[in-house]
Amino acid sequence: MKFNKTFDRALWVFHLNTGSCNGCDIEIVAALTPRYDVERFGLKLVGSPRHADVLLMTGPVTRAMAPRVERIYRQTPEPKVVMVIGNCGCSTGVYYESYNILGPIDKFLKNIDPDVKIIYVPGCPPRPEAIIDATAKAWLVLEGLRGDA
Amino acid sequence: MIQAIAVKLILSAIVAIASIYVGLGLKGVDRKLAARMQGRIGPPLRQPFWDVSKLFQKENIVPYHAVDWVFNLMPLVAFTSAIVIMLYMPIGPLKPVLGGFGDLILVVYLFAFPSLAMAIGGFSSGSPIGAIGAQREMVVMMSYELPLAIVVFSRAMILSSGGIEGLTLKLAIDPWSMVGMLGIIGLCLLLASLLMVIPGELAKIPFDQPEAETELAGGVLAEYSGRNMGMFYLADAVKSLAIASLVIALFFPWGISSYFSGLPELGGYAVTAWALDGAFFLLKVFLILLVSVTVVRVVMPRVKIDRASSFYMFTTGAIAAIGMLLIYICINGGF
């Protein structure tokens, strides 16, 4: 598939809490506030995964959330990028080897889709600047998908 | 005959393309201004164009439980009916392209079409969220139809009292000069209620219950993605231009070119006057949308669905009805 330049100027973001402590979610909301204002880069928080280009996932994948994470990932139309916010999602963090989690998000998603494109934003929680920087990385990933250079 | 049809077709195509561009541009201005009012920088003015371009490149998913032909047809119906409304609107110096083929009542029904298509699309998506959104869309639609109809018919009453045959929007006639003092008060009330109808018609805050993102995950649009979503996006953009054109056609059908003398002409055509009137039309559209969409959606929260319904049925309906009564007294009583 070929995508033109406008694609990465209009990323719509769906926020999914896969079992986080809500710390990272607050930082995502902070990135939308007047101080950081990610909408100036065309980012928009949408209510449905069907509208999304980027899935913002926070927290390790808990057993209860696992089937939902899989469904929401499959409901998102191609091309899509997953952005993992926070240490817990990147490496399970403080929940390391906990009994009620299935592991970090990337391991879980690679079982579902081997070609999944993931951007990691470590931090506990990461600052809004880091999240904005990661959206720039999302552009780079989508540029890799772009047919015309 | 064939020549006349060809001219109509070419004009229709020009109006359609222009109204898509202007509608998207207005959406960009709206988003920028709303962001500035909230102390943000906001997206660039070209953002809606990028959004549409992106949506048309995305994968188009039809859900497993959806009725696929209805699901795919409804975005097209919403988009085309929004364009058809524009063909019945006087746009600045340009008379309505399809002016001879319908009247004011047809325009009122055409305004119901995009919302109806959205509701049917929501029902056909097979998702409970889509169904709830569609029900809300119908409730809001039935509520604002009453004041909208009253406003349009009162305006038609003024037109027909002046001896103009039919109820067409063909002629740009100033309603304010055709009524007395009481009628002017009535017209102000009608204008106020029409401005109140606009957020409901366009599903903008405080009347965006059908698409409430935080509670209904997009509501009627919840299952739409890719090209279909892009169609609805375009329909929304064109509809906002169409409803502003309706306000202008009903209440402010003036141009400004008659106030200037000696405007240069090009090959016998008053090109400069047309450009001036066109620019003035865009300014009026911008001001109407600024007052009734941008400012309102920044300062107000979303209301509950029953509040929205009773607001349109009783408050706005009552204001419009009083306006109609005043105009009736004015015309028939000679005040």
Tab-separated table of C-alpha atoms in Angstrom:
chain	number	residue	atom	x	y	z
A	1	MET	CA	0.000	0.000	0.000
A	2	LYS	CA	1.103	3.542	-0.720
A	3	PHE	CA	0.422	6.470	1.549
A	4	ASN	CA	1.112	10.078	0.800
A	5	LYS	CA	2.638	12.790	2.927
A	6	THR	CA	-0.609	13.904	4.573
A	7	PHE	CA	-0.907	10.633	6.444
A	8	ASP	CA	1.488	11.418	9.252
A	9	ARG	CA	0.162	14.950	9.697
A	10	ALA	CA	-3.233	13.703	10.826
A	11	LEU	CA	-2.754	10.893	13.328
A	12	TRP	CA	-5.852	10.011	15.335
A	13	VAL	CA	-5.131	8.411	18.654
A	14	PHE	CA	-7.126	5.861	20.640
A	15	HIS	CA	-6.200	5.482	24.281
A	16	LEU	CA	-6.374	2.004	25.812
A	17	ASN	CA	-5.575	1.173	29.415
A	18	THR	CA	-4.372	-2.438	29.429
A	19	GLY	CA	-3.922	-2.553	33.206
A	20	SER	CA	-2.006	0.545	34.169
A	21	CYS	CA	-2.107	2.389	37.495
A	22	ASN	CA	-3.563	5.521	35.788
A	23	GLY	CA	-0.303	7.473	36.156
A	24	CYS	CA	0.533	7.336	32.454
A	25	ASP	CA	-3.077	8.102	31.523
A	26	ILE	CA	-2.858	11.372	33.433
A	27	GLU	CA	0.284	12.276	31.493
A	28	ILE	CA	-1.527	11.553	28.207
A	29	VAL	CA	-4.297	13.933	29.271
A	30	ALA	CA	-1.616	16.477	30.209
A	31	ALA	CA	-0.257	16.276	26.659
A	32	LEU	CA	-3.675	17.429	25.385
A	33	THR	CA	-3.888	20.447	27.698
A	34	PRO	CA	-3.064	24.013	26.592
A	35	ARG	CA	0.509	23.777	27.930
A	36	TYR	CA	1.584	20.965	25.581
A	37	ASP	CA	-1.300	20.920	23.061
A	38	VAL	CA	-0.595	17.949	20.784
A	39	GLU	CA	-3.508	18.995	18.561
A	40	ARG	CA	-1.163	21.486	16.876
A	41	PHE	CA	0.515	18.453	15.238
A	42	GLY	CA	-2.865	17.197	14.059
A	43	LEU	CA	-3.193	14.590	16.795
A	44	LYS	CA	-6.720	13.999	17.977
A	45	LEU	CA	-8.035	11.722	20.713
A	46	VAL	CA	-10.872	9.651	19.233
A	47	GLY	CA	-13.483	7.543	21.004
A	48	SER	CA	-13.465	4.439	18.815
A	49	PRO	CA	-10.590	2.181	17.667
A	50	ARG	CA	-12.186	2.169	14.198
A	51	HIS	CA	-11.135	5.800	13.758
A	52	ALA	CA	-7.629	5.380	15.152
A	53	ASP	CA	-4.216	5.319	13.495
A	54	VAL	CA	-2.256	5.072	16.730
A	55	LEU	CA	-3.158	2.895	19.710
A	56	LEU	CA	-1.814	4.415	22.918
A	57	MET	CA	-1.457	1.555	25.384
A	58	THR	CA	-0.557	1.978	29.029
A	59	GLY	CA	0.301	-0.733	31.548
A	60	PRO	CA	1.130	-4.449	31.387
A	61	VAL	CA	-1.421	-6.791	29.845
A	62	THR	CA	-3.519	-8.252	32.657
A	63	ARG	CA	-5.364	-11.543	32.269
A	64	ALA	CA	-8.738	-9.773	32.346
A	65	MET	CA	-7.746	-7.257	29.655
A	66	ALA	CA	-5.995	-9.689	27.296
A	67	PRO	CA	-8.998	-10.660	25.129
A	68	ARG	CA	-10.083	-7.013	24.919
A	69	VAL	CA	-6.618	-5.852	23.893
A	70	GLU	CA	-6.602	-8.435	21.125
A	71	ARG	CA	-10.069	-7.412	19.886
A	72	ILE	CA	-9.275	-3.700	19.959
A	73	TYR	CA	-6.012	-4.291	18.114
A	74	ARG	CA	-7.861	-6.236	15.409
A	75	GLN	CA	-10.633	-3.594	15.209
A	76	THR	CA	-8.168	-0.867	14.277
A	77	PRO	CA	-7.921	-0.336	10.514
A	78	GLU	CA	-4.563	-0.655	8.766
A	79	PRO	CA	-2.045	1.007	8.748
A	80	LYS	CA	-1.672	1.295	12.490
A	81	VAL	CA	1.061	1.927	15.015
A	82	VAL	CA	1.047	0.907	18.672
A	83	MET	CA	2.575	3.345	21.139
A	84	VAL	CA	3.434	1.816	24.501
A	85	ILE	CA	3.479	4.461	27.234
A	86	GLY	CA	5.312	3.770	30.515
A	87	ASN	CA	7.698	1.232	31.990
A	88	CYS	CA	4.965	-1.280	32.842
A	89	GLY	CA	3.868	-1.634	29.236
A	90	CYS	CA	7.464	-1.740	27.942
A	91	SER	CA	8.852	-4.304	30.383
A	92	THR	CA	6.118	-4.971	33.016
A	93	GLY	CA	8.060	-2.680	35.410
A	94	VAL	CA	7.116	-3.141	39.062
A	95	TYR	CA	4.720	-5.935	38.102
A	96	TYR	CA	7.623	-8.122	36.929
A	97	GLU	CA	6.668	-11.821	37.192
A	98	SER	CA	3.365	-10.943	38.832
A	99	TYR	CA	0.780	-13.752	38.810
A	100	ASN	CA	-2.045	-11.778	37.182
A	101	ILE	CA	-0.295	-10.382	34.115
A	102	LEU	CA	0.560	-11.954	30.783
A	103	GLY	CA	3.694	-9.886	30.210
A	104	PRO	CA	4.635	-6.682	28.385
A	105	ILE	CA	2.493	-5.382	25.542
A	106	ASP	CA	5.015	-6.058	22.746
A	107	LYS	CA	5.338	-9.780	23.556
A	108	PHE	CA	1.553	-10.109	23.755
A	109	LEU	CA	0.917	-8.268	20.472
A	110	LYS	CA	3.659	-10.132	18.582
A	111	ASN	CA	1.763	-13.357	19.274
A	112	ILE	CA	-1.300	-11.827	17.626
A	113	ASP	CA	0.395	-10.022	14.738
A	114	PRO	CA	4.105	-10.686	14.010
A	115	ASP	CA	4.331	-7.472	11.929
A	116	VAL	CA	3.088	-5.166	14.679
A	117	LYS	CA	4.807	-1.753	14.731
A	118	ILE	CA	5.588	-0.612	18.256
A	119	ILE	CA	7.020	2.594	19.668
A	120	TYR	CA	8.270	2.471	23.262
A	121	VAL	CA	7.997	5.431	25.623
A	122	PRO	CA	9.638	4.366	28.918
A	123	GLY	CA	9.234	6.339	32.135
A	124	CYS	CA	7.215	6.053	35.308
A	125	PRO	CA	5.305	7.997	34.159
A	126	PRO	CA	6.897	9.490	31.006
A	127	ARG	CA	6.702	13.279	30.697
A	128	PRO	CA	4.318	14.766	28.117
A	129	GLU	CA	7.391	15.929	26.167
A	130	ALA	CA	8.410	12.279	25.807
A	131	ILE	CA	4.947	11.406	24.503
A	132	ILE	CA	5.095	14.258	21.974
A	133	ASP	CA	8.569	13.063	20.916
A	134	ALA	CA	7.160	9.569	20.461
A	135	THR	CA	4.475	10.875	18.092
A	136	ALA	CA	7.334	12.199	15.956
A	137	LYS	CA	8.731	8.663	16.008
A	138	ALA	CA	5.300	7.426	14.912
A	139	TRP	CA	5.684	9.625	11.860
A	140	LEU	CA	9.016	7.944	11.137
A	141	VAL	CA	7.432	4.502	11.397
A	142	LEU	CA	4.649	5.553	9.061
A	143	GLU	CA	7.199	7.048	6.703
A	144	GLY	CA	8.684	3.559	6.508
A	145	LEU	CA	5.266	2.430	5.267
A	146	ARG	CA	5.118	5.195	2.711
A	147	GLY	CA	5.569	4.058	-0.870
A	148	ASP	CA	6.948	7.262	-2.393
A	149	ALA	CA	9.995	8.540	-0.585
B	1	MET	CA	-32.167	22.074	-24.142
B	2	ILE	CA	-29.058	19.924	-24.050
B	3	GLN	CA	-26.994	23.063	-23.751
B	4	ALA	CA	-29.015	24.179	-20.710
B	5	ILE	CA	-28.546	20.777	-19.047
B	6	ALA	CA	-24.810	20.881	-19.755
B	7	VAL	CA	-24.540	24.347	-18.213
B	8	LYS	CA	-26.426	23.136	-15.123
B	9	LEU	CA	-24.154	20.102	-14.812
B	10	ILE	CA	-20.979	22.152	-15.093
B	11	LEU	CA	-22.277	24.700	-12.587
B	12	SER	CA	-23.286	21.886	-10.208
B	13	ALA	CA	-19.808	20.373	-10.402
B	14	ILE	CA	-18.199	23.759	-9.711
B	15	VAL	CA	-20.518	24.416	-6.745
B	16	ALA	CA	-19.906	20.903	-5.374
B	17	ILE	CA	-16.115	21.165	-5.502
B	18	ALA	CA	-16.092	24.734	-4.198
B	19	SER	CA	-18.401	23.868	-1.304
B	20	ILE	CA	-16.192	20.920	-0.296
B	21	TYR	CA	-13.127	23.180	-0.227
B	22	VAL	CA	-14.897	26.034	1.562
B	23	GLY	CA	-16.538	23.661	4.041
B	24	LEU	CA	-13.222	22.049	4.947
B	25	GLY	CA	-11.611	25.463	5.193
B	26	LEU	CA	-14.361	26.624	7.579
B	27	LYS	CA	-13.786	23.504	9.671
B	28	GLY	CA	-10.100	24.389	9.907
B	29	VAL	CA	-10.910	27.961	10.942
B	30	ASP	CA	-13.369	26.633	13.532
B	31	ARG	CA	-10.780	24.276	15.062
B	32	LYS	CA	-8.100	26.956	15.107
B	33	LEU	CA	-10.383	29.534	16.723
B	34	ALA	CA	-11.691	27.044	19.307
B	35	ALA	CA	-8.087	26.197	20.212
B	36	ARG	CA	-7.169	29.887	20.530
B	37	MET	CA	-10.187	30.445	22.804
B	38	GLN	CA	-8.955	27.628	25.041
B	39	GLY	CA	-5.433	29.098	25.176
B	40	ARG	CA	-3.997	26.476	22.837
B	41	ILE	CA	-2.155	26.992	19.571
B	42	GLY	CA	-4.365	24.625	17.647
B	43	PRO	CA	-3.943	22.674	14.425
B	44	PRO	CA	-2.960	24.393	11.168
B	45	LEU	CA	-5.790	25.699	8.990
B	46	ARG	CA	-5.151	22.928	6.442
B	47	GLN	CA	-5.677	20.192	9.044
B	48	PRO	CA	-9.174	19.061	7.835
B	49	PHE	CA	-7.773	18.524	4.323
B	50	TRP	CA	-5.053	16.294	5.752
B	51	ASP	CA	-7.614	14.448	7.878
B	52	VAL	CA	-9.791	13.698	4.859
B	53	SER	CA	-6.821	12.696	2.746
B	54	LYS	CA	-5.693	10.330	5.504
B	55	LEU	CA	-9.164	8.830	5.999
B	56	PHE	CA	-9.434	8.030	2.291
B	57	GLN	CA	-6.148	6.084	2.484
B	58	LYS	CA	-7.124	4.020	5.525
B	59	GLU	CA	-8.508	0.504	5.451
B	60	ASN	CA	-12.309	0.440	5.162
B	61	ILE	CA	-13.642	-2.103	7.661
B	62	VAL	CA	-17.206	-3.429	7.404
B	63	PRO	CA	-18.135	-5.073	10.728
B	64	TYR	CA	-19.177	-8.719	10.749
B	65	HIS	CA	-22.720	-7.972	11.988
B	66	ALA	CA	-23.322	-5.015	9.686
B	67	VAL	CA	-25.735	-4.951	6.757
B	68	ASP	CA	-22.955	-4.200	4.347
B	69	TRP	CA	-24.750	-2.538	1.439
B	70	VAL	CA	-26.661	-0.126	3.718
B	71	PHE	CA	-23.521	0.438	5.760
B	72	ASN	CA	-21.528	1.409	2.652
B	73	LEU	CA	-24.344	3.326	0.957
B	74	MET	CA	-25.283	5.698	3.780
B	75	PRO	CA	-22.043	7.760	3.851
B	76	LEU	CA	-22.522	8.360	0.131
B	77	VAL	CA	-26.164	9.406	0.671
B	78	ALA	CA	-25.173	11.803	3.463
B	79	PHE	CA	-22.430	13.353	1.351
B	80	THR	CA	-24.438	13.728	-1.844
B	81	SER	CA	-27.509	15.111	-0.068
B	82	ALA	CA	-25.319	17.718	1.641
B	83	ILE	CA	-24.032	18.713	-1.812
B	84	VAL	CA	-27.594	18.794	-3.211
B	85	ILE	CA	-28.624	21.254	-0.455
B	86	MET	CA	-25.849	23.548	-1.666
B	87	LEU	CA	-27.286	23.365	-5.203
B	88	TYR	CA	-30.560	24.836	-3.886
B	89	MET	CA	-28.858	27.686	-2.017
B	90	PRO	CA	-28.190	31.138	-3.404
B	91	ILE	CA	-24.428	31.484	-2.971
B	92	GLY	CA	-23.482	35.139	-2.858
B	93	PRO	CA	-24.078	36.598	-6.325
B	94	LEU	CA	-24.863	33.149	-7.799
B	95	LYS	CA	-28.507	32.144	-8.046
B	96	PRO	CA	-29.350	28.572	-6.929
B	97	VAL	CA	-28.177	26.144	-9.598
B	98	LEU	CA	-31.327	23.995	-9.303
B	99	GLY	CA	-33.543	26.971	-8.387
B	100	GLY	CA	-36.281	26.081	-10.836
B	101	PHE	CA	-36.694	22.475	-9.668
B	102	GLY	CA	-37.926	22.827	-6.116
B	103	ASP	CA	-38.943	25.178	-3.389
B	104	LEU	CA	-38.231	26.110	0.203
B	105	ILE	CA	-40.119	23.103	1.600
B	106	LEU	CA	-37.881	20.755	-0.382
B	107	VAL	CA	-34.851	22.418	1.202
B	108	VAL	CA	-36.253	21.764	4.694
B	109	TYR	CA	-36.652	18.085	3.841
B	110	LEU	CA	-33.198	17.926	2.270
B	111	PHE	CA	-31.726	19.166	5.538
B	112	ALA	CA	-33.141	16.069	7.244
B	113	PHE	CA	-31.371	13.775	4.777
B	114	PRO	CA	-27.760	13.735	6.043
B	115	SER	CA	-28.913	13.164	9.640
B	116	LEU	CA	-31.294	10.446	8.507
B	117	ALA	CA	-28.521	8.746	6.510
B	118	MET	CA	-26.264	8.890	9.556
B	119	ALA	CA	-28.951	7.324	11.760
B	120	ILE	CA	-29.619	4.528	9.246
B	121	GLY	CA	-25.871	3.944	8.968
B	122	GLY	CA	-25.663	3.717	12.761
B	123	PHE	CA	-28.512	1.180	12.906
B	124	SER	CA	-27.022	-0.885	10.077
B	125	SER	CA	-23.590	-1.117	11.705
B	126	GLY	CA	-24.852	-3.918	13.959
B	127	SER	CA	-23.208	-2.406	17.009
B	128	PRO	CA	-25.222	-1.498	20.142
B	129	ILE	CA	-23.237	1.735	20.423
B	130	GLY	CA	-24.145	2.650	16.864
B	131	ALA	CA	-27.802	1.876	17.560
B	132	ILE	CA	-27.915	4.098	20.658
B	133	GLY	CA	-26.216	6.885	18.706
B	134	ALA	CA	-28.733	6.483	15.897
B	135	GLN	CA	-31.671	6.650	18.317
B	136	ARG	CA	-30.270	9.849	19.792
B	137	GLU	CA	-29.714	11.267	16.318
B	138	MET	CA	-33.402	10.649	15.548
B	139	VAL	CA	-34.553	12.216	18.839
B	140	VAL	CA	-32.477	15.362	18.318
B	141	MET	CA	-33.543	15.552	14.682
B	142	MET	CA	-37.254	15.310	15.472
B	143	SER	CA	-36.820	17.999	18.115
B	144	TYR	CA	-35.067	20.604	15.975
B	145	GLU	CA	-37.264	20.006	12.940
B	146	LEU	CA	-40.123	21.904	14.653
B	147	PRO	CA	-38.333	25.266	15.123
B	148	LEU	CA	-36.570	24.886	11.758
B	149	ALA	CA	-39.888	24.347	9.974
B	150	ILE	CA	-41.525	27.274	11.794
B	151	VAL	CA	-38.677	29.608	10.829
B	152	VAL	CA	-38.708	28.584	7.179
B	153	PHE	CA	-42.499	28.775	6.863
B	154	SER	CA	-42.674	32.192	8.540
B	155	ARG	CA	-40.125	33.433	6.054
B	156	ALA	CA	-42.208	31.943	3.246
B	157	MET	CA	-45.236	33.762	4.675
B	158	ILE	CA	-43.430	37.088	4.278
B	159	LEU	CA	-42.412	36.169	0.736
B	160	SER	CA	-45.906	35.192	-0.346
B	161	SER	CA	-47.437	38.312	1.244
B	162	GLY	CA	-45.230	40.411	-1.018
B	163	GLY	CA	-46.811	38.836	-4.064
B	164	ILE	CA	-43.949	36.518	-4.981
B	165	GLU	CA	-45.269	33.371	-6.584
B	166	GLY	CA	-44.098	30.064	-5.188
B	167	LEU	CA	-41.752	29.689	-2.291
B	168	THR	CA	-38.497	29.507	-4.175
B	169	LEU	CA	-35.215	30.866	-2.943
B	170	LYS	CA	-34.672	32.187	-6.454
B	171	LEU	CA	-34.820	35.833	-5.516
B	172	ALA	CA	-32.680	37.491	-2.908
B	173	ILE	CA	-35.343	39.616	-1.231
B	174	ASP	CA	-34.639	41.529	1.913
B	175	PRO	CA	-37.222	40.392	4.505
B	176	TRP	CA	-36.506	43.274	6.884
B	177	SER	CA	-37.856	45.901	4.507
B	178	MET	CA	-41.105	43.974	3.913
B	179	VAL	CA	-42.411	44.051	7.482
B	180	GLY	CA	-43.230	46.668	10.098
B	181	MET	CA	-41.855	47.172	13.585
B	182	LEU	CA	-43.644	44.122	15.041
B	183	GLY	CA	-42.439	41.995	12.146
B	184	ILE	CA	-38.840	43.033	12.727
B	185	ILE	CA	-39.084	41.858	16.357
B	186	GLY	CA	-40.580	38.619	15.034
B	187	LEU	CA	-37.743	38.216	12.535
B	188	CYS	CA	-35.182	38.721	15.325
B	189	LEU	CA	-36.838	35.929	17.330
B	190	LEU	CA	-36.849	33.652	14.278
B	191	LEU	CA	-33.181	34.404	13.618
B	192	ALA	CA	-32.335	33.597	17.239
B	193	SER	CA	-34.148	30.260	17.093
B	194	LEU	CA	-32.522	29.363	13.761
B	195	LEU	CA	-29.086	30.105	15.250
B	196	MET	CA	-30.004	27.814	18.158
B	197	VAL	CA	-30.927	25.044	15.705
B	198	ILE	CA	-27.502	25.108	14.017
B	199	PRO	CA	-25.511	23.210	16.727
B	200	GLY	CA	-28.181	20.491	16.783
B	201	GLU	CA	-28.300	20.256	13.008
B	202	LEU	CA	-24.498	19.908	12.808
B	203	ALA	CA	-24.258	17.667	15.928
B	204	LYS	CA	-21.862	20.031	17.684
B	205	ILE	CA	-21.526	20.590	21.451
B	206	PRO	CA	-23.861	21.099	23.389
B	207	PHE	CA	-26.040	18.920	21.133
B	208	ASP	CA	-23.536	16.290	20.020
B	209	GLN	CA	-25.230	13.444	21.903
B	210	PRO	CA	-25.395	11.213	18.770
B	211	GLU	CA	-21.594	11.290	18.467
B	212	ALA	CA	-20.671	11.720	22.130
B	213	GLU	CA	-17.079	10.476	22.124
B	214	THR	CA	-16.641	10.110	25.857
B	215	GLU	CA	-19.835	8.169	26.544
B	216	LEU	CA	-20.725	6.495	23.236
B	217	ALA	CA	-17.289	6.038	21.618
B	218	GLY	CA	-18.324	7.972	18.541
B	219	GLY	CA	-22.000	6.904	18.570
B	220	VAL	CA	-23.373	6.628	15.033
B	221	LEU	CA	-19.857	6.818	13.643
B	222	ALA	CA	-18.417	4.236	16.067
B	223	GLU	CA	-18.076	1.463	13.472
B	224	TYR	CA	-17.130	3.649	10.519
B	225	SER	CA	-13.546	3.777	9.343
B	226	GLY	CA	-11.545	4.766	6.296
B	227	ARG	CA	-13.398	5.975	3.216
B	228	ASN	CA	-16.878	5.824	4.775
B	229	MET	CA	-15.732	7.931	7.715
B	230	GLY	CA	-14.142	10.377	5.272
B	231	MET	CA	-17.491	10.707	3.461
B	232	PHE	CA	-19.246	11.583	6.719
B	233	TYR	CA	-16.455	14.055	7.487
B	234	LEU	CA	-17.004	15.763	4.122
B	235	ALA	CA	-20.790	15.680	4.591
B	236	ASP	CA	-20.379	17.440	7.938
B	237	ALA	CA	-18.140	20.094	6.385
B	238	VAL	CA	-20.535	20.779	3.490
B	239	LYS	CA	-23.550	20.752	5.821
B	240	SER	CA	-22.052	23.468	8.005
B	241	LEU	CA	-21.678	25.636	4.896
B	242	ALA	CA	-25.223	24.740	3.797
B	243	ILE	CA	-26.919	25.669	7.065
B	244	ALA	CA	-25.015	28.978	7.185
B	245	SER	CA	-26.144	29.603	3.593
B	246	LEU	CA	-29.727	28.954	4.692
B	247	VAL	CA	-29.437	31.610	7.428
B	248	ILE	CA	-28.008	34.029	4.864
B	249	ALA	CA	-30.675	33.210	2.258
B	250	LEU	CA	-33.499	33.660	4.751
B	251	PHE	CA	-32.284	36.663	6.729
B	252	PHE	CA	-29.269	38.376	5.146
B	253	PRO	CA	-29.578	38.107	1.365
B	254	TRP	CA	-27.650	41.313	0.665
B	255	GLY	CA	-24.570	41.934	-1.409
B	256	ILE	CA	-22.263	44.889	-1.012
B	257	SER	CA	-21.370	45.492	-4.649
B	258	SER	CA	-24.313	47.915	-5.128
B	259	TYR	CA	-22.688	50.304	-2.655
B	260	PHE	CA	-19.642	50.715	-4.914
B	261	SER	CA	-19.858	52.509	-8.228
B	262	GLY	CA	-17.575	52.150	-11.207
B	263	LEU	CA	-16.334	48.641	-10.465
B	264	PRO	CA	-14.166	47.419	-13.363
B	265	GLU	CA	-15.797	44.888	-15.665
B	266	LEU	CA	-14.210	42.140	-17.697
B	267	GLY	CA	-15.641	41.547	-21.149
B	268	GLY	CA	-19.091	42.810	-20.185
B	269	TYR	CA	-19.327	40.706	-17.038
B	270	ALA	CA	-19.316	42.357	-13.603
B	271	VAL	CA	-16.498	40.092	-12.397
B	272	THR	CA	-15.290	42.441	-9.662
B	273	ALA	CA	-18.792	42.844	-8.258
B	274	TRP	CA	-19.227	39.055	-8.175
B	275	ALA	CA	-15.889	38.604	-6.406
B	276	LEU	CA	-16.832	41.281	-3.878
B	277	ASP	CA	-20.232	39.698	-3.212
B	278	GLY	CA	-18.654	36.243	-2.982
B	279	ALA	CA	-16.135	37.448	-0.416
B	280	PHE	CA	-18.909	39.154	1.566
B	281	PHE	CA	-20.894	35.892	1.474
B	282	LEU	CA	-17.915	33.991	2.917
B	283	LEU	CA	-17.557	36.637	5.631
B	284	LYS	CA	-21.241	36.203	6.561
B	285	VAL	CA	-20.874	32.400	6.644
B	286	PHE	CA	-17.814	32.736	8.874
B	287	LEU	CA	-19.575	35.111	11.295
B	288	ILE	CA	-22.677	32.911	11.564
B	289	LEU	CA	-20.626	29.778	12.261
B	290	LEU	CA	-18.431	31.703	14.715
B	291	VAL	CA	-21.455	32.826	16.741
B	292	SER	CA	-23.490	29.639	16.689
B	293	VAL	CA	-20.870	26.870	16.501
B	294	THR	CA	-17.383	27.866	17.631
B	295	VAL	CA	-18.195	30.096	20.614
B	296	VAL	CA	-21.047	27.876	21.772
B	297	ARG	CA	-19.003	24.678	21.635
B	298	VAL	CA	-16.129	26.237	23.560
B	299	VAL	CA	-18.198	27.711	26.409
B	300	MET	CA	-20.755	24.923	26.889
B	301	PRO	CA	-20.687	21.276	27.997
B	302	ARG	CA	-22.735	18.516	26.391
B	303	VAL	CA	-26.289	18.407	27.801
B	304	LYS	CA	-28.355	15.304	28.495
B	305	ILE	CA	-30.459	13.967	25.642
B	306	ASP	CA	-33.803	14.789	27.329
B	307	ARG	CA	-32.614	18.355	27.972
B	308	ALA	CA	-31.610	18.706	24.328
B	309	SER	CA	-35.003	17.450	23.202
B	310	SER	CA	-37.016	19.687	25.525
B	311	PHE	CA	-34.808	22.670	24.680
B	312	TYR	CA	-35.646	22.349	20.990
B	313	MET	CA	-39.278	21.315	21.420
B	314	PHE	CA	-40.270	23.895	24.013
B	315	THR	CA	-37.731	26.719	24.377
B	316	THR	CA	-36.614	27.156	20.784
B	317	GLY	CA	-40.000	26.077	19.470
B	318	ALA	CA	-41.757	28.666	21.643
B	319	ILE	CA	-39.405	31.470	20.566
B	320	ALA	CA	-39.961	30.562	16.921
B	321	ALA	CA	-43.743	30.321	17.404
B	322	ILE	CA	-43.893	33.779	19.029
B	323	GLY	CA	-41.846	35.146	16.127
B	324	MET	CA	-44.248	33.567	13.650
B	325	LEU	CA	-47.262	35.022	15.494
B	326	LEU	CA	-45.749	38.519	15.492
B	327	ILE	CA	-45.056	38.310	11.770
B	328	TYR	CA	-48.585	37.051	11.099
B	329	ILE	CA	-50.075	39.969	13.068
B	330	CYS	CA	-47.761	42.372	11.293
B	331	ILE	CA	-48.662	41.183	7.808
B	332	ASN	CA	-52.402	40.740	8.306
B	333	GLY	CA	-52.970	43.529	10.827
B	334	GLY	CA	-50.834	46.052	9.047
B	335	PHE	CA	-48.668	47.068	12.013
